[in-house]
Each structure stands twice: as structure tokens, then as C-alpha cells.
mmCIF file of C-alpha atoms and ligand atoms in Angstrom:
data_model
loop_
_atom_site.group_PDB
_atom_site.id
_atom_site.type_symbol
_atom_site.label_atom_id
_atom_site.label_comp_id
_atom_site.label_asym_id
_atom_site.label_seq_id
_atom_site.Cartn_x
_atom_site.Cartn_y
_atom_site.Cartn_z
ATOM 1 C CA MET H 408 -57.660 -26.225 -2.698
ATOM 2 C CA PRO H 409 -54.633 -28.512 -2.873
ATOM 3 C CA ILE H 410 -54.218 -31.158 -5.710
ATOM 4 C CA VAL H 411 -55.990 -34.379 -4.937
ATOM 5 C CA ALA H 412 -53.489 -37.087 -4.897
ATOM 6 C CA SER H 413 -55.455 -40.118 -6.133
ATOM 7 C CA PRO H 414 -54.512 -43.547 -6.778
ATOM 8 C CA ILE H 415 -54.769 -44.663 -10.484
ATOM 9 C CA ASP H 416 -58.198 -43.780 -11.564
ATOM 10 C CA SER H 417 -60.129 -46.615 -13.332
ATOM 11 C CA VAL H 418 -62.185 -44.354 -15.392
ATOM 12 C CA LEU H 419 -59.003 -42.595 -16.865
ATOM 13 C CA THR H 420 -56.799 -45.735 -17.313
ATOM 14 C CA GLY H 421 -58.856 -48.733 -17.189
ATOM 15 C CA SER H 422 -60.606 -50.851 -19.919
ATOM 16 C CA ASN H 423 -62.964 -48.032 -20.470
ATOM 17 C CA GLY H 424 -60.194 -45.658 -22.045
ATOM 18 C CA GLU H 425 -62.416 -44.452 -24.751
ATOM 19 C CA SER H 426 -65.050 -43.005 -22.435
ATOM 20 C CA TRP H 427 -63.985 -39.658 -23.666
ATOM 21 C CA GLN H 428 -65.775 -40.361 -26.932
ATOM 22 C CA GLN H 429 -68.787 -41.326 -25.039
ATOM 23 C CA ALA H 430 -68.695 -37.989 -23.284
ATOM 24 C CA MET H 431 -68.556 -36.230 -26.713
ATOM 25 C CA LYS H 432 -71.534 -38.139 -27.782
ATOM 26 C CA SER H 433 -73.619 -37.360 -24.722
ATOM 27 C CA ALA H 434 -72.847 -33.709 -24.651
ATOM 28 C CA ILE H 435 -75.746 -31.080 -24.516
ATOM 29 C CA ARG H 436 -76.545 -29.598 -27.923
ATOM 30 C CA ASP H 437 -79.170 -27.122 -27.151
ATOM 31 C CA GLY H 438 -79.810 -24.220 -24.812
ATOM 32 C CA PRO H 439 -83.129 -25.282 -23.373
ATOM 33 C CA THR H 440 -81.869 -28.701 -22.399
ATOM 34 C CA LEU H 441 -78.796 -27.070 -20.712
ATOM 35 C CA CYS H 442 -80.985 -24.623 -18.656
ATOM 36 C CA ARG H 443 -83.355 -27.378 -17.709
ATOM 37 C CA LYS H 444 -80.445 -29.581 -16.287
ATOM 38 C CA LEU H 445 -79.505 -26.422 -14.282
ATOM 39 C CA GLY H 446 -82.810 -25.658 -12.921
ATOM 40 C CA LEU H 447 -83.252 -22.714 -14.965
ATOM 41 C CA PRO H 448 -86.180 -21.720 -17.161
ATOM 42 C CA GLU H 449 -85.923 -23.191 -20.665
ATOM 43 C CA SER H 450 -86.817 -19.900 -22.073
ATOM 44 C CA HIS H 451 -83.489 -18.541 -20.802
ATOM 45 C CA GLY H 452 -81.624 -21.033 -23.279
ATOM 46 C CA ARG H 453 -83.716 -19.907 -26.377
ATOM 47 C CA ALA H 454 -81.385 -17.490 -28.147
ATOM 48 C CA ALA H 455 -81.963 -16.311 -31.624
ATOM 49 C CA ASP H 456 -80.651 -18.279 -34.750
ATOM 50 C CA CYS H 457 -77.260 -20.063 -34.139
ATOM 51 C CA SER H 458 -74.876 -21.176 -36.802
ATOM 52 C CA PHE H 459 -72.530 -22.217 -33.917
ATOM 53 C CA PRO H 460 -74.684 -24.503 -31.941
ATOM 54 C CA VAL H 461 -74.466 -25.345 -28.248
ATOM 55 C CA PHE H 462 -72.024 -28.092 -27.347
ATOM 56 C CA ALA H 463 -71.311 -28.725 -23.589
ATOM 57 C CA PRO H 464 -70.188 -32.038 -22.231
ATOM 58 C CA LEU H 465 -72.122 -33.249 -19.105
ATOM 59 C CA GLY H 466 -68.987 -33.459 -16.936
ATOM 60 C CA TYR H 467 -68.437 -29.809 -17.683
ATOM 61 C CA VAL H 468 -71.986 -28.805 -16.944
ATOM 62 C CA SER H 469 -71.765 -30.715 -13.645
ATOM 63 C CA ARG H 470 -69.260 -27.956 -12.532
ATOM 64 C CA MET H 471 -71.905 -25.147 -13.026
ATOM 65 C CA ARG H 472 -74.031 -23.879 -10.075
ATOM 66 C CA PRO H 473 -77.488 -25.007 -10.402
ATOM 67 C CA GLY H 474 -80.055 -22.292 -10.623
ATOM 68 C CA ASP H 475 -77.581 -19.512 -11.292
ATOM 69 C CA PRO H 476 -78.160 -17.867 -14.656
ATOM 70 C CA HIS H 477 -74.832 -15.828 -14.175
ATOM 71 C CA ASP H 478 -72.655 -18.957 -13.598
ATOM 72 C CA PRO H 479 -69.180 -18.214 -15.199
ATOM 73 C CA LEU H 480 -68.994 -21.579 -16.933
ATOM 74 C CA LEU H 481 -72.544 -21.294 -18.165
ATOM 75 C CA ARG H 482 -71.790 -17.925 -19.681
ATOM 76 C CA GLN H 483 -69.109 -19.456 -21.773
ATOM 77 C CA VAL H 484 -71.309 -21.991 -23.417
ATOM 78 C CA LEU H 485 -75.003 -20.639 -23.486
ATOM 79 C CA PRO H 486 -75.664 -18.326 -26.577
ATOM 80 C CA ARG H 487 -77.216 -14.875 -25.807
ATOM 81 C CA ALA H 488 -79.436 -12.883 -27.867
ATOM 82 C CA GLU H 489 -76.558 -10.301 -28.109
ATOM 83 C CA GLU H 490 -74.741 -12.815 -30.363
ATOM 84 C CA SER H 491 -76.951 -11.681 -33.320
ATOM 85 C CA ILE H 492 -76.234 -8.034 -32.789
ATOM 86 C CA ASP H 493 -73.806 -6.887 -35.355
ATOM 87 C CA ALA H 494 -71.201 -4.663 -33.485
ATOM 88 C CA ALA H 495 -68.937 -2.371 -35.399
ATOM 89 C CA GLY H 496 -65.388 -3.819 -35.699
ATOM 90 C CA PHE H 497 -66.434 -7.235 -34.819
ATOM 91 C CA LEU H 498 -65.420 -9.474 -38.002
ATOM 92 C CA GLY H 499 -65.685 -12.976 -39.230
ATOM 93 C CA ASP H 500 -61.913 -13.603 -39.313
ATOM 94 C CA PRO H 501 -60.669 -10.905 -36.845
ATOM 95 C CA VAL H 502 -57.019 -12.261 -36.624
ATOM 96 C CA ASP H 503 -56.622 -12.683 -40.414
ATOM 97 C CA ASP H 504 -55.890 -16.312 -40.171
ATOM 98 C CA GLN H 505 -56.476 -16.534 -44.092
ATOM 99 C CA ALA H 506 -53.547 -14.274 -44.848
ATOM 100 C CA ALA H 507 -51.100 -16.476 -42.687
ATOM 101 C CA ARG H 508 -52.009 -19.781 -44.464
ATOM 102 C CA VAL H 509 -48.686 -21.081 -45.979
ATOM 103 C CA SER H 510 -49.872 -24.693 -47.012
ATOM 104 C CA PRO H 511 -53.244 -26.298 -46.658
ATOM 105 C CA GLY H 512 -53.947 -26.504 -43.034
ATOM 106 C CA LEU H 513 -50.768 -24.717 -42.136
ATOM 107 C CA LEU H 514 -50.585 -21.324 -40.687
ATOM 108 C CA GLN H 515 -47.428 -19.296 -40.011
ATOM 109 C CA LYS H 516 -47.500 -15.786 -38.447
ATOM 110 C CA TYR H 517 -44.483 -15.801 -35.951
ATOM 111 C CA GLY H 518 -40.875 -16.956 -36.456
ATOM 112 C CA GLY H 519 -39.650 -20.479 -35.669
ATOM 113 C CA ARG H 520 -43.274 -21.844 -35.042
ATOM 114 C CA VAL H 521 -45.975 -23.081 -37.408
ATOM 115 C CA LEU H 522 -49.613 -23.991 -36.447
ATOM 116 C CA MET H 523 -51.328 -26.928 -37.945
ATOM 117 C CA VAL H 524 -55.183 -26.526 -38.037
ATOM 118 C CA THR H 525 -55.737 -30.451 -37.362
ATOM 119 C CA THR H 526 -59.480 -30.438 -37.128
ATOM 120 C CA GLY H 527 -62.344 -28.161 -36.822
ATOM 121 C CA ALA H 528 -64.077 -30.183 -34.117
ATOM 122 C CA CYS H 529 -64.187 -29.091 -30.369
ATOM 123 C CA ALA H 530 -65.084 -30.817 -27.240
ATOM 124 C CA ILE H 531 -67.151 -27.526 -26.278
ATOM 125 C CA HIS H 532 -68.395 -24.656 -28.163
ATOM 126 C CA CYS H 533 -67.241 -21.386 -26.641
ATOM 127 C CA ARG H 534 -69.374 -18.501 -27.482
ATOM 128 C CA TYR H 535 -66.305 -16.056 -27.729
ATOM 129 C CA CYS H 536 -64.305 -18.297 -30.057
ATOM 130 C CA PHE H 537 -62.350 -16.386 -32.549
ATOM 131 C CA ARG H 538 -62.363 -19.297 -35.098
ATOM 132 C CA ARG H 539 -66.082 -19.730 -34.745
ATOM 133 C CA HIS H 540 -66.254 -18.777 -38.533
ATOM 134 C CA TYR H 541 -63.130 -20.652 -39.795
ATOM 135 C CA PRO H 542 -63.509 -22.579 -43.006
ATOM 136 C CA TYR H 543 -62.319 -25.847 -41.581
ATOM 137 C CA HIS H 544 -63.765 -27.981 -44.175
ATOM 138 C CA GLU H 545 -61.076 -26.793 -46.693
ATOM 139 C CA GLY H 546 -58.241 -28.504 -44.544
ATOM 140 C CA PRO H 547 -56.348 -31.659 -44.774
ATOM 141 C CA HIS H 548 -57.943 -34.875 -43.072
ATOM 142 C CA SER H 549 -55.454 -37.641 -43.671
ATOM 143 C CA LEU H 550 -51.650 -38.207 -43.359
ATOM 144 C CA ALA H 551 -51.491 -38.199 -47.270
ATOM 145 C CA GLU H 552 -53.356 -34.918 -47.367
ATOM 146 C CA TRP H 553 -50.877 -33.372 -44.770
ATOM 147 C CA GLN H 554 -47.960 -34.200 -46.945
ATOM 148 C CA VAL H 555 -47.746 -30.795 -48.530
ATOM 149 C CA ALA H 556 -47.638 -29.140 -45.352
ATOM 150 C CA ILE H 557 -45.083 -31.726 -43.875
ATOM 151 C CA ASP H 558 -42.999 -31.088 -46.895
ATOM 152 C CA ALA H 559 -43.120 -27.362 -46.334
ATOM 153 C CA ILE H 560 -42.047 -27.755 -42.644
ATOM 154 C CA ALA H 561 -39.169 -30.306 -43.573
ATOM 155 C CA ASP H 562 -37.994 -27.689 -46.210
ATOM 156 C CA ASP H 563 -37.697 -24.865 -43.719
ATOM 157 C CA PRO H 564 -34.776 -25.204 -41.269
ATOM 158 C CA THR H 565 -35.943 -22.229 -39.272
ATOM 159 C CA ILE H 566 -38.942 -23.998 -38.036
ATOM 160 C CA GLU H 567 -38.246 -25.524 -34.524
ATOM 161 C CA GLU H 568 -41.853 -25.935 -33.221
ATOM 162 C CA VAL H 569 -45.050 -27.338 -34.533
ATOM 163 C CA ILE H 570 -48.308 -26.492 -32.793
ATOM 164 C CA PHE H 571 -51.460 -28.732 -33.226
ATOM 165 C CA SER H 572 -54.239 -26.391 -33.125
ATOM 166 C CA GLY H 573 -57.713 -26.456 -34.376
ATOM 167 C CA GLY H 574 -60.547 -26.718 -33.434
ATOM 168 C CA ASP H 575 -59.190 -28.965 -30.814
ATOM 169 C CA PRO H 576 -56.482 -31.415 -31.959
ATOM 170 C CA LEU H 577 -57.469 -33.926 -29.013
ATOM 171 C CA THR H 578 -60.892 -34.488 -30.626
ATOM 172 C CA LEU H 579 -58.883 -36.782 -33.076
ATOM 173 C CA VAL H 580 -58.326 -40.309 -31.884
ATOM 174 C CA ASP H 581 -54.689 -41.199 -30.478
ATOM 175 C CA ALA H 582 -53.811 -43.411 -33.344
ATOM 176 C CA ARG H 583 -54.072 -40.501 -35.797
ATOM 177 C CA LEU H 584 -52.144 -37.970 -33.679
ATOM 178 C CA ALA H 585 -49.486 -40.380 -33.060
ATOM 179 C CA GLU H 586 -48.978 -41.004 -36.677
ATOM 180 C CA LEU H 587 -48.700 -37.208 -37.454
ATOM 181 C CA ALA H 588 -46.407 -36.659 -34.409
ATOM 182 C CA GLY H 589 -44.176 -39.770 -35.420
ATOM 183 C CA THR H 590 -43.841 -38.233 -38.990
ATOM 184 C CA LEU H 591 -42.797 -34.880 -37.619
ATOM 185 C CA ALA H 592 -40.378 -36.379 -35.229
ATOM 186 C CA GLU H 593 -38.528 -37.549 -38.246
ATOM 187 C CA ILE H 594 -37.713 -33.918 -39.371
ATOM 188 C CA PRO H 595 -34.314 -33.311 -37.714
ATOM 189 C CA HIS H 596 -34.679 -29.593 -37.182
ATOM 190 C CA LEU H 597 -37.930 -29.683 -35.240
ATOM 191 C CA ARG H 598 -37.340 -29.458 -31.543
ATOM 192 C CA ARG H 599 -40.787 -29.187 -29.859
ATOM 193 C CA LEU H 600 -44.427 -30.380 -30.229
ATOM 194 C CA ARG H 601 -47.018 -28.070 -28.748
ATOM 195 C CA ILE H 602 -50.653 -29.039 -28.329
ATOM 196 C CA HIS H 603 -53.131 -26.349 -27.981
ATOM 197 C CA THR H 604 -56.262 -27.863 -26.398
ATOM 198 C CA ARG H 605 -59.203 -27.498 -24.079
ATOM 199 C CA LEU H 606 -59.967 -31.141 -23.625
ATOM 200 C CA PRO H 607 -58.042 -31.981 -20.573
ATOM 201 C CA ILE H 608 -60.259 -29.237 -18.993
ATOM 202 C CA VAL H 609 -63.599 -30.115 -20.403
ATOM 203 C CA ILE H 610 -63.276 -33.867 -20.743
ATOM 204 C CA PRO H 611 -60.444 -35.008 -18.532
ATOM 205 C CA GLU H 612 -60.930 -38.783 -19.490
ATOM 206 C CA ARG H 613 -59.304 -37.603 -22.851
ATOM 207 C CA VAL H 614 -56.069 -38.044 -20.970
ATOM 208 C CA THR H 615 -55.694 -41.563 -21.997
ATOM 209 C CA ASP H 616 -52.704 -44.012 -21.473
ATOM 210 C CA ALA H 617 -52.248 -43.834 -25.333
ATOM 211 C CA LEU H 618 -52.007 -40.081 -25.378
ATOM 212 C CA LEU H 619 -49.334 -40.080 -22.569
ATOM 213 C CA GLN H 620 -47.402 -42.728 -24.718
ATOM 214 C CA TRP H 621 -47.161 -40.991 -27.971
ATOM 215 C CA LEU H 622 -46.742 -37.469 -26.521
ATOM 216 C CA GLY H 623 -44.768 -38.251 -23.591
ATOM 217 C CA ASN H 624 -42.401 -40.562 -25.535
ATOM 218 C CA SER H 625 -41.862 -38.387 -28.555
ATOM 219 C CA ARG H 626 -38.397 -37.174 -29.514
ATOM 220 C CA LEU H 627 -39.880 -33.880 -29.642
ATOM 221 C CA VAL H 628 -40.121 -31.990 -26.362
ATOM 222 C CA PRO H 629 -43.819 -31.963 -25.534
ATOM 223 C CA VAL H 630 -45.777 -28.852 -24.348
ATOM 224 C CA MET H 631 -49.239 -28.659 -23.632
ATOM 225 C CA VAL H 632 -51.260 -25.340 -23.488
ATOM 226 C CA VAL H 633 -54.653 -26.008 -21.873
ATOM 227 C CA HIS H 634 -57.356 -23.342 -21.872
ATOM 228 C CA ALA H 635 -59.487 -22.664 -18.684
ATOM 229 C CA ASN H 636 -60.866 -19.273 -17.904
ATOM 230 C CA HIS H 637 -62.289 -19.819 -14.287
ATOM 231 C CA ALA H 638 -61.012 -21.845 -11.208
ATOM 232 C CA ALA H 639 -64.377 -23.500 -11.230
ATOM 233 C CA GLU H 640 -63.498 -25.236 -14.301
ATOM 234 C CA LEU H 641 -60.583 -27.227 -12.451
ATOM 235 C CA ASP H 642 -62.333 -29.651 -10.445
ATOM 236 C CA ALA H 643 -60.767 -32.870 -9.041
ATOM 237 C CA SER H 644 -61.285 -34.904 -12.182
ATOM 238 C CA VAL H 645 -59.376 -32.303 -14.237
ATOM 239 C CA ALA H 646 -56.770 -32.288 -11.367
ATOM 240 C CA ARG H 647 -56.143 -35.797 -11.761
ATOM 241 C CA ALA H 648 -55.854 -35.413 -15.705
ATOM 242 C CA LEU H 649 -53.311 -32.700 -15.141
ATOM 243 C CA GLN H 650 -51.387 -34.700 -12.775
ATOM 244 C CA ARG H 651 -51.160 -37.441 -15.214
ATOM 245 C CA LEU H 652 -49.922 -35.153 -17.952
ATOM 246 C CA ALA H 653 -47.233 -33.597 -15.656
ATOM 247 C CA GLY H 654 -46.171 -37.113 -14.519
ATOM 248 C CA ALA H 655 -45.610 -37.977 -18.011
ATOM 249 C CA GLY H 656 -43.182 -35.075 -18.471
ATOM 250 C CA ILE H 657 -45.330 -32.841 -20.474
ATOM 251 C CA MET H 658 -44.754 -29.146 -19.809
ATOM 252 C CA LEU H 659 -48.150 -27.467 -18.865
ATOM 253 C CA LEU H 660 -49.182 -24.093 -19.576
ATOM 254 C CA ASN H 661 -52.632 -22.429 -19.618
ATOM 255 C CA GLN H 662 -54.227 -19.679 -21.765
ATOM 256 C CA SER H 663 -57.278 -17.849 -20.846
ATOM 257 C CA VAL H 664 -59.403 -15.204 -22.434
ATOM 258 C CA LEU H 665 -60.462 -12.194 -20.452
ATOM 259 C CA LEU H 666 -64.232 -12.220 -20.659
ATOM 260 C CA ARG H 667 -66.840 -9.960 -19.320
ATOM 261 C CA GLY H 668 -69.010 -11.628 -16.689
ATOM 262 C CA VAL H 669 -66.648 -14.657 -16.464
ATOM 263 C CA ASN H 670 -63.267 -13.674 -15.059
ATOM 264 C CA ASP H 671 -63.076 -9.845 -15.260
ATOM 265 C CA SER H 672 -62.392 -9.403 -11.509
ATOM 266 C CA LEU H 673 -59.421 -9.498 -9.477
ATOM 267 C CA PRO H 674 -60.775 -12.413 -7.155
ATOM 268 C CA ALA H 675 -61.592 -14.511 -10.319
ATOM 269 C CA LEU H 676 -58.327 -14.028 -11.817
ATOM 270 C CA THR H 677 -56.306 -14.432 -8.559
ATOM 271 C CA GLU H 678 -58.153 -17.813 -7.800
ATOM 272 C CA LEU H 679 -57.514 -18.993 -11.294
ATOM 273 C CA SER H 680 -53.856 -18.553 -11.004
ATOM 274 C CA HIS H 681 -53.736 -20.022 -7.700
ATOM 275 C CA ARG H 682 -55.563 -23.050 -8.721
ATOM 276 C CA LEU H 683 -53.525 -23.476 -11.934
ATOM 277 C CA ILE H 684 -50.293 -23.395 -9.913
ATOM 278 C CA ASP H 685 -51.582 -25.864 -7.423
ATOM 279 C CA LEU H 686 -51.994 -28.143 -10.478
ATOM 280 C CA ARG H 687 -48.425 -27.471 -11.781
ATOM 281 C CA VAL H 688 -49.778 -25.394 -14.743
ATOM 282 C CA VAL H 689 -48.020 -22.225 -15.298
ATOM 283 C CA PRO H 690 -50.542 -19.217 -16.305
ATOM 284 C CA TYR H 691 -48.979 -18.433 -19.716
ATOM 285 C CA TYR H 692 -51.303 -16.016 -21.657
ATOM 286 C CA LEU H 693 -54.472 -13.864 -20.621
ATOM 287 C CA HIS H 694 -55.913 -12.917 -24.054
ATOM 288 C CA GLN H 695 -57.682 -9.763 -24.913
ATOM 289 C CA LEU H 696 -60.868 -10.965 -26.712
ATOM 290 C CA ASP H 697 -60.543 -11.150 -30.431
ATOM 291 C CA ARG H 698 -63.138 -9.240 -32.049
ATOM 292 C CA VAL H 699 -65.105 -11.950 -33.623
ATOM 293 C CA ARG H 700 -68.657 -11.246 -34.889
ATOM 294 C CA GLY H 701 -71.217 -12.199 -32.198
ATOM 295 C CA ALA H 702 -68.794 -11.946 -29.264
ATOM 296 C CA ALA H 703 -68.947 -8.192 -28.538
ATOM 297 C CA HIS H 704 -70.755 -8.694 -25.285
ATOM 298 C CA PHE H 705 -67.680 -10.491 -23.798
ATOM 299 C CA GLU H 706 -65.298 -7.737 -24.290
ATOM 300 C CA VAL H 707 -63.380 -6.008 -21.387
ATOM 301 C CA PRO H 708 -61.645 -2.750 -22.181
ATOM 302 C CA LEU H 709 -57.794 -2.881 -22.480
ATOM 303 C CA GLU H 710 -57.425 -0.262 -19.504
ATOM 304 C CA LYS H 711 -59.550 -2.436 -17.365
ATOM 305 C CA GLY H 712 -57.497 -5.564 -18.314
ATOM 306 C CA ARG H 713 -54.181 -3.915 -17.793
ATOM 307 C CA ALA H 714 -55.237 -2.602 -14.273
ATOM 308 C CA LEU H 715 -56.439 -6.082 -13.419
ATOM 309 C CA VAL H 716 -53.096 -7.850 -14.586
ATOM 310 C CA LYS H 717 -51.022 -5.090 -12.669
ATOM 311 C CA GLN H 718 -52.997 -5.885 -9.581
ATOM 312 C CA LEU H 719 -52.176 -9.526 -10.080
ATOM 313 C CA ARG H 720 -48.669 -8.749 -10.455
ATOM 314 C CA ASP H 721 -48.600 -6.777 -7.076
ATOM 315 C CA SER H 722 -50.088 -9.887 -5.220
ATOM 316 C CA LEU H 723 -48.928 -13.021 -6.780
ATOM 317 C CA PRO H 724 -45.417 -14.504 -7.592
ATOM 318 C CA GLY H 725 -44.247 -13.603 -11.036
ATOM 319 C CA TYR H 726 -44.724 -17.070 -12.501
ATOM 320 C CA ALA H 727 -48.482 -17.044 -11.442
ATOM 321 C CA VAL H 728 -49.149 -13.878 -13.488
ATOM 322 C CA PRO H 729 -50.007 -14.401 -17.162
ATOM 323 C CA THR H 730 -48.794 -12.193 -19.660
ATOM 324 C CA TYR H 731 -51.739 -10.150 -21.078
ATOM 325 C CA VAL H 732 -51.652 -10.172 -24.958
ATOM 326 C CA GLN H 733 -53.645 -9.110 -27.887
ATOM 327 C CA GLU H 734 -53.618 -10.561 -31.211
ATOM 328 C CA VAL H 735 -53.357 -7.932 -33.979
ATOM 329 C CA ALA H 736 -53.584 -8.921 -37.464
ATOM 330 C CA GLY H 737 -50.273 -8.479 -39.510
ATOM 331 C CA GLU H 738 -48.077 -8.220 -36.369
ATOM 332 C CA PRO H 739 -45.181 -10.626 -36.132
ATOM 333 C CA GLY H 740 -46.133 -11.736 -32.638
ATOM 334 C CA LYS H 741 -48.880 -11.226 -30.053
ATOM 335 C CA GLN H 742 -48.777 -7.711 -28.769
ATOM 336 C CA ILE H 743 -48.065 -7.528 -25.066
ATOM 337 C CA GLN H 744 -50.490 -5.366 -23.282
ATOM 338 C CA PHE H 745 -48.856 -5.953 -19.819
ATOM 339 C CA PRO H 746 -46.271 -5.869 -18.378
ATOM 340 C CA ALA H 747 -44.940 -3.821 -21.256
ATOM 341 C CA PRO H 748 -47.471 -1.446 -22.951
ATOM 342 C CA GLY H 749 -48.660 -2.305 -26.471
HETATM 343 C C1 PLP D 1119 -50.579 -17.537 -30.986
HETATM 344 C C2 PLP D 1119 -50.043 -18.239 -32.032
HETATM 345 C C3 PLP D 1119 -48.807 -18.826 -32.047
HETATM 346 C C4 PLP D 1119 -48.047 -19.131 -30.759
HETATM 347 O O1 PLP D 1119 -47.379 -17.843 -30.337
HETATM 348 P P1 PLP D 1119 -46.605 -18.045 -28.945
HETATM 349 O O2 PLP D 1119 -46.493 -16.744 -28.588
HETATM 350 O O3 PLP D 1119 -45.376 -18.845 -29.188
HETATM 351 O O4 PLP D 1119 -47.464 -18.842 -27.895
HETATM 352 C C5 PLP D 1119 -48.229 -19.419 -33.244
HETATM 353 N N1 PLP D 1119 -48.907 -19.240 -34.528
HETATM 354 C C6 PLP D 1119 -50.003 -18.583 -34.460
HETATM 355 C C7 PLP D 1119 -50.597 -18.382 -35.980
HETATM 356 C C8 PLP D 1119 -50.588 -18.114 -33.395
HETATM 357 O O5 PLP D 1119 -51.803 -17.340 -33.444
HETATM 358 S S1 SF4 D 1120 -62.243 -24.984 -27.528
HETATM 359 FE FE1 SF4 D 1120 -60.925 -23.413 -28.341
HETATM 360 S S2 SF4 D 1120 -61.128 -23.561 -30.502
HETATM 361 FE FE2 SF4 D 1120 -62.902 -24.735 -29.713
HETATM 362 S S3 SF4 D 1120 -64.743 -23.413 -29.405
HETATM 363 FE FE3 SF4 D 1120 -63.551 -23.292 -27.526
HETATM 364 S S4 SF4 D 1120 -61.994 -21.496 -27.928
HETATM 365 FE FE4 SF4 D 1120 -62.855 -22.204 -29.963
#
């Protein structure tokens, strides 16, 4: 489907600019309600204990197929009984984030780039999330509390890029983000500001005028890495949000996770790439699942992943094929699984 060329959308830009916060408030927070909305038996949504509760905004739920228990979007958010099975090798902190902590809230694993864990909040709870057990409450909350991390960045001229991550940084209000971004822009050796976010996909209303202002007009080159796993996530409302971001000069990339029952097929991955390119988003990474406790039922074997990406490579333009990567604790970069062997 081609991009929907729309006139200015009042929901996105008008007086109702904070409607994304409304969408957060009205999100579905339990499995039975989610199933009822989709015309599925409530019992289908009653999984065992859940320290990581359901969180699914209504707009995202509206892209699911009613009555389909195997819907690829539903599978990303609905807990299953398998989550409570302890699978060997699936851990609380599979990528060893704690070892990469250089200051409060600041992680550095790779050269030239640091990652700021800006918040623990997300606009959706993805059942496969590798940070589902991350100790977010320990991190900085105000600009004053960020000062130690900011000083560490200022003192290290090898750092060229700051990545806002989380959680999801775009759950913070624009005033807070603009303040933090403005402070970073004063550090002369920084060149780029990257945002890792799923919000333009789950709540496209989050792409406010204020966001385009502080990010699009920063001295730092803005890069946004969104996160969609299936073409059905990219409906017309998302298309408009992405079009606004691209129009503000923000480089757009996507990262996906290879997920059993969601996108582990050639047609699903092909359609995702086509749809992303239609929306001017470059498919950047396809991640091998991080082996986090509770997510074993999403794992796709590496050999199958490599074969799928090779098939994509044979049928799509090179720029539409994501790099298949795996995060290995202690390694100085993500390990490429395709095109080069790991
Ligand atoms: C993935 C990641 C990055 C970014 O890596 P790129 O290959 O540049 O996308 C940076 N820091 C940490 C800690 C990461 O996990
Ligand atoms: S949006 Fe990202 S950080 Fe948040 S639950 Fe989903 S995968 Fe995890």
C-alpha cells in the first residue's frame, strides 16, 4: 500500500496536541479485557502471574484482527502461560546491561556511542522485551540527577552520539526531552542524537509539533530508530506520523525482533520491509531474540533466521534488507548473523 498523502491532521497537530497522553491513560491493562475487545474468550487472556502487566493502547489494538487468537500484534502483547516456564539459558539480564553502566543511567558498550536509559516507562509492553526485568527505579529522573552522566559525556571526546533509550524515551514530555537534548547540544564533540522509540508506531499522536521542533531543530543530527515487527502495525495513522518525522529532516530507521509466530516467515518479513520503505523508513536491524526469562516461546533458531534473511537478500533491494544481529554479552558490538557469519 502506498503512503497516504494527507493534509495536516488535526488529531496530530491541532489543539489536542497532548492526545497521546490520553491514549496512554486509556490503554488496556489486562488480558481478559484485551480478549473481550477482540471477540475472543476472556479465558484466553488469563495467563499465570504477571510481574510485567499487559499494556496495549487502543489504537494499536484496533490494528489487530478481531477473533484471531494468532494475530501477530496480539501475540506481541498478550501474556501466555509459557511465560512462567523457566527455560534453561533464559536470564533476567541477558545482555549484561549492568556491566556496561558507566554512570547513573548511562550505558556504554560500543565505541563512540553511549546510551541514556531515560525512563522505565513504555507505551506498550512487549512480551519478548529484554529489559523486562531492568532495575529502572535506580536511574536519574531530573536534569540535576543526570548531571553526573552529562559530565561523563562532556569529559570523553571519543563520544560522538548519544542514544535516548529506556523504556521508551518518548513517554517523557517534550519539555523534559528538549531540556536534556539542549544540554547535550552544548557539548561540542557530540554530532548526533539518536532516539530509540516504539511510540510513533504504537501511539502515532506522540509525533507532536513540539517533538518536531526540539528534535528537528537541534544542532545534533537527529536519527530515530522506531520498532515495528509486522506490516500490520504500520497503518495510515502511523504512516502520517512517520511522514511528519521524515518531513522534519529526521533520519528514520526501524529495528525488529525475529519472533516466532509473529514475523518468522518470508512473506511477513518481505511485507514489513516493503511497507517500511514505502514510508521512507530503512529496515536497520533484525534482532535475534535476547534470551530473557519468560520469552523462550518466541525464539527462532539462528539457522532459520539466517536462511530467512538470505532469502530476503535474494528478492529485495539491498537497502530493504535489515542486518540480522545478535547481542552477545561482553562483545564490542552487535554480532552480525547475516550477511557475515557470526
Ligand atoms: C545496540 C546498542 C547500541 C547501538 O548500536 P548500533 O550498532 O550503533 O545501533 C549502543 N549501545 C548499546 C548499549 C546497545 O545495546
Ligand atoms: S517498547 Fe521496547 S523497551 Fe518497551 S517493552 Fe517494548 S521492546 Fe521493551
